[in-house]
Amino acid sequence: MIWKRVLAIVAAVVAVLIVLVASGSHFFTDWLWFSSLDLQQVFWRSLLWERAVPAVVWVAFSVFFFVNLTMTKRSLLQLLWRIPQTAQVIRPGYITGLFAAASVLLGFFFAAGSSLFAMDVAKFFHGASFGLEDPLFGRDVSFYMFDLPFFRFLIGLLSGFIVPAFLACATIYGASGSIRFQGLSLKAPTNVVRHLSILAAGFVFLQALGHLLSVYDLMYSASGAVYGPGFTDVHVRVWVYRVLAAIAGAAGLVLLFGGRRRVQAFAGVAVVWLVVSVIFGGIVPGLVQAWIVDPNEYNREEPYLEHHIQMTRRAYDLDDIRHVPFDGSGELSWEVLQDNWATVENVRLWDPRPLITTYSQLQEMRLYYRFFDADIGRYHVNGQYRQVLLSPRELDISQLQNRTWINEHLQYTHGYGAVMSPVNEASAQGLPNFWISDIPPRSTVDIELDQPRIYFGERTNQYVIVNTRADEFDYPMGDRNAFYRYTGADGVEISTPLHRAAFALRFGTSRILLSTEITRESRVLFNRNIRQRAHAIAPFLRYDNDPYAVIHDGRLVWILDAYTSSDRYPYSRPRRGWGNYARNSVKVVIDAYDGTTSFYQVEDDPLLETYASIFPDLFEPIENMDPDLQRHIRYPEDFLALQAEMYGVYHMENTRLFYNQEDVWTFANEVYAGREQPVVPYYVMMQLPDQEVQQQEMVLMVPFTPIRRSNMVSWMAARNDAPHYGEVVVYDFPKDTLTLGPAQIEARIDQDGEISQLLSLWGQRGSQVIRGNLLVLPIADSLLYVEPLYLQSEQSGMPQLQRVIAAHGDDLVMESTLERALVELFGEMPPEELAEQIPEDVLRPREPDPVEDPGLIEDPMLVEDELPLDAEIPSRAASAYQRAADALQQGDFAAFGEAWNELDELLQEWQGRE
């Protein structure tokens, strides 16, 4: 039926138009977005490479395929003229048109996937030199990073040209009778043989080139004792690939110049090719490995072990790590602490993990606000260099009670404010001491948050439209709300019906097109998630998992670490998820209010220089960053964790040690929330022991232990402050003495009768005891271990800082504050100058522990009413504690509950008197 065909054609056309319009709307809105960021050149250059490569492939394939099909035209006409149904209607012009249409259509599908290789092509043409040659073939590293992937792509591409052309032409020649069998021999006209021979020879020559490139691919061999070429690779496989390349080249020449017997000659060469490939490419290397290498593996592989170690160290930027001996067994005293008091003042007692729950309970204010992370930073506060925790208060639209389109996209558009607290301070109730808090933000220090609105953050995943007729919700004011109109620089104007239609198609909603709330002044903010935003601009970079916020010039600013990475670095061991080369070369800065996005280059990196050559307007030197903002950049935890993991093996530069894996280090373990786990790198404020100028700085550190052991062997520190940003130092403990690791200190805590009893009682009472990070703090030539304890009740669900455990040498104490713990640890009063910096109540003589001194409560002459103020509550508390312990031992849980409640009331009263 004709009308059914017409309907089918119309439906197909409509479907194509819908696809084109939808993709066109995405293209148009992307261009508008890049233009709003003043990154038009980045957009057009990305588009050029992503479209130019497939376009060139499409045209090249179509021309190549068409030319080859045209050479079969006479044979195809002979075939069609023998068929009565087509003999009368077929014309040579029809065949040409058919060939052209088939070539163009097949070329389109063939080229579609080539856009995936666009960046490989771009890096080939813009590749920067590494200035470093591989130790085996003397090729610059850039050859492996940029040239080799391009050549592999090119060989695969050209092979993909030849194979379908050869098959199509051979099929036409065979069907038309131009190729026929005569007995056991194949007969064909000279022009047909020459045509197919040229195609086949081209394919074979490409395989020869592939064999030559396989020599360099051995840089990624994993078959020997090391990652990269080993003894068998160098002495067998290299030569096998070269011989195979020669044989393949000879086979191609036979196809081109072999005359009438070229097929037979090629078959003979092909047999040799196959035999050499199987025997010398597969069997012989295995025999050499088993009979020659394995019996004396270290001596055979020694030079290649050296190559592998040095190249892996360079790939992960481990070469510049400096080693410093560190005794760690020195005695701490008040005099030593006085010289390092800034370190003690900044000991991080608040772990970000439980703290975020406390922040949420105290400062979220409304269901739709969320604190997603607490970021560690440092500021000069009231003249002192202090470490703080900062958490932006973001908007979570999933918690809105009325989730309408207007609420989600026009009214509830931004988060508001942040909270900041020092890492080492807590109130009498065990809660953080807020420096910045509340809505609107209120500051008790000399840091002001003048623009608290958060339009761009870690969870701002939805688009919003600002400057509409609907007022934007700003923040709650008791029983009413404050409203706001956006004045920032970001946003794409939707002033015309075309703009509105394009965004309606992009976001899949007609409301943008039909809503009367949207005006000519309205703007769309999208790509507001900071990681997605950075990825949309520079998808070739790898981004850190933990963006962090800072307050700069009264505004919230996000800093996101970005990495260059590759899996093409020669001789380097790969790490899952990273490849085998990584650099933290870029800091991305995004304004939380107006979305201004800047990419800063922080170190020399040939891979980044290559990207900068491709996109010359994208990256700025770090010198262009505001100096005050530069003071807030951090060495990223993810990158130090990667480096530390690799360094745990590759600090062994001695090939014998490396081969036997005699001195492998791993991350120390700690107990967190009742579970033993590796210590993650943590930021501390400290004075590094080996510096000529002793000054406070922020350091990212991680302790090492020998594999399957708990004692510490070293600790790694990455410096964060200028002018030493990026320097990494490893402090080595003496190998002839035992230095306790975090897990061993944790075991001592568990074995301490008083501490373990108290923890057990807290847990049995229905509260959860959370053990925070056990911090290993190098001070002068000594070590101080500090672990905070948090108590989280089932009712409030809010962790409170309840106790601080401190350990040094053989001493282990637990007190309500770090200062009390230090007084107890050293058993004497601090020097007068230092005592002025410690709260007065901490310096009072410590009352005897009532549990350990039962005489205090058994003396019949001591009547409760006659006790002095400072002794009354401890005495009653000791009695209540003893009754609770006796009841628990006897299984009388009712009596235990009464005694424990009395003890809790007494402790709260005691805190109030303090």
mmCIF file of N, CA and C in Angstrom, residues 139 143-144 147-155 206-220 241 245 568:
data_model
loop_
_atom_site.group_PDB
_atom_site.id
_atom_site.type_symbol
_atom_site.label_atom_id
_atom_site.label_comp_id
_atom_site.label_asym_id
_atom_site.label_seq_id
_atom_site.Cartn_x
_atom_site.Cartn_y
_atom_site.Cartn_z
ATOM 1 N N ARG A 139 64.392 6.054 23.297
ATOM 2 C CA ARG A 139 63.317 6.909 22.789
ATOM 3 C C ARG A 139 62.843 7.853 23.899
ATOM 4 N N PHE A 143 57.479 9.685 22.946
ATOM 5 C CA PHE A 143 57.172 8.720 21.882
ATOM 6 C C PHE A 143 56.140 7.706 22.365
ATOM 7 N N TYR A 144 56.300 7.242 23.601
ATOM 8 C CA TYR A 144 55.367 6.248 24.141
ATOM 9 C C TYR A 144 54.049 6.885 24.568
ATOM 10 N N ASP A 147 53.169 9.365 20.509
ATOM 11 C CA ASP A 147 53.361 8.853 19.147
ATOM 12 C C ASP A 147 52.861 7.423 18.995
ATOM 13 N N LEU A 148 53.240 6.557 19.920
ATOM 14 C CA LEU A 148 52.876 5.146 19.793
ATOM 15 C C LEU A 148 51.363 4.934 19.770
ATOM 16 N N PRO A 149 50.578 5.580 20.641
ATOM 17 C CA PRO A 149 49.118 5.407 20.540
ATOM 18 C C PRO A 149 48.566 5.884 19.196
ATOM 19 N N PHE A 150 49.135 6.966 18.655
ATOM 20 C CA PHE A 150 48.665 7.473 17.360
ATOM 21 C C PHE A 150 48.997 6.480 16.250
ATOM 22 N N PHE A 151 50.212 5.931 16.244
ATOM 23 C CA PHE A 151 50.579 4.973 15.208
ATOM 24 C C PHE A 151 49.717 3.722 15.289
ATOM 25 N N ARG A 152 49.401 3.282 16.498
ATOM 26 C CA ARG A 152 48.517 2.124 16.652
ATOM 27 C C ARG A 152 47.125 2.444 16.105
ATOM 28 N N PHE A 153 46.645 3.621 16.406
ATOM 29 C CA PHE A 153 45.348 4.043 15.869
ATOM 30 C C PHE A 153 45.384 4.083 14.346
ATOM 31 N N LEU A 154 46.470 4.603 13.790
ATOM 32 C CA LEU A 154 46.580 4.732 12.348
ATOM 33 C C LEU A 154 46.626 3.372 11.670
ATOM 34 N N ILE A 155 47.371 2.421 12.230
ATOM 35 C CA ILE A 155 47.443 1.074 11.641
ATOM 36 C C ILE A 155 46.084 0.398 11.706
ATOM 37 N N LEU A 206 51.000 -3.323 6.663
ATOM 38 C CA LEU A 206 50.545 -2.750 7.927
ATOM 39 C C LEU A 206 50.813 -3.695 9.090
ATOM 40 N N GLN A 207 50.676 -5.011 8.837
ATOM 41 C CA GLN A 207 50.991 -5.968 9.904
ATOM 42 C C GLN A 207 52.482 -5.956 10.213
ATOM 43 N N ALA A 208 53.300 -5.743 9.187
ATOM 44 C CA ALA A 208 54.744 -5.633 9.415
ATOM 45 C C ALA A 208 55.056 -4.437 10.306
ATOM 46 N N LEU A 209 54.414 -3.308 10.026
ATOM 47 C CA LEU A 209 54.607 -2.143 10.883
ATOM 48 C C LEU A 209 54.102 -2.414 12.298
ATOM 49 N N GLY A 210 53.008 -3.155 12.392
ATOM 50 C CA GLY A 210 52.488 -3.516 13.708
ATOM 51 C C GLY A 210 53.481 -4.345 14.503
ATOM 52 N N HIS A 211 54.189 -5.270 13.835
ATOM 53 C CA HIS A 211 55.214 -6.064 14.517
ATOM 54 C C HIS A 211 56.336 -5.165 15.024
ATOM 55 N N LEU A 212 56.720 -4.173 14.235
ATOM 56 C CA LEU A 212 57.771 -3.260 14.676
ATOM 57 C C LEU A 212 57.315 -2.454 15.894
ATOM 58 N N LEU A 213 56.056 -2.026 15.898
ATOM 59 C CA LEU A 213 55.549 -1.296 17.061
ATOM 60 C C LEU A 213 55.417 -2.202 18.280
ATOM 61 N N SER A 214 55.223 -3.509 18.041
ATOM 62 C CA SER A 214 55.115 -4.438 19.169
ATOM 63 C C SER A 214 56.406 -4.494 19.971
ATOM 64 N N VAL A 215 57.522 -4.174 19.319
ATOM 65 C CA VAL A 215 58.792 -4.099 20.043
ATOM 66 C C VAL A 215 58.678 -3.061 21.159
ATOM 67 N N TYR A 216 58.091 -1.908 20.833
ATOM 68 C CA TYR A 216 57.957 -0.845 21.826
ATOM 69 C C TYR A 216 56.820 -1.121 22.811
ATOM 70 N N ASP A 217 55.846 -1.906 22.373
ATOM 71 C CA ASP A 217 54.772 -2.283 23.298
ATOM 72 C C ASP A 217 55.274 -3.178 24.426
ATOM 73 N N LEU A 218 56.466 -3.756 24.257
ATOM 74 C CA LEU A 218 57.043 -4.565 25.330
ATOM 75 C C LEU A 218 57.311 -3.722 26.581
ATOM 76 N N MET A 219 57.311 -2.395 26.439
ATOM 77 C CA MET A 219 57.455 -1.537 27.604
ATOM 78 C C MET A 219 56.308 -1.722 28.595
ATOM 79 N N TYR A 220 55.246 -2.375 28.176
ATOM 80 C CA TYR A 220 54.094 -2.622 29.037
ATOM 81 C C TYR A 220 53.901 -4.121 29.284
ATOM 82 N N TYR A 241 59.840 -10.186 17.016
ATOM 83 C CA TYR A 241 58.999 -9.185 16.359
ATOM 84 C C TYR A 241 59.700 -8.583 15.149
ATOM 85 N N ALA A 245 58.397 -8.881 11.376
ATOM 86 C CA ALA A 245 58.206 -7.703 10.531
ATOM 87 C C ALA A 245 58.885 -7.898 9.182
ATOM 88 N N ARG A 568 50.489 5.036 29.564
ATOM 89 C CA ARG A 568 51.449 4.816 28.478
ATOM 90 C C ARG A 568 52.885 5.143 28.878
#
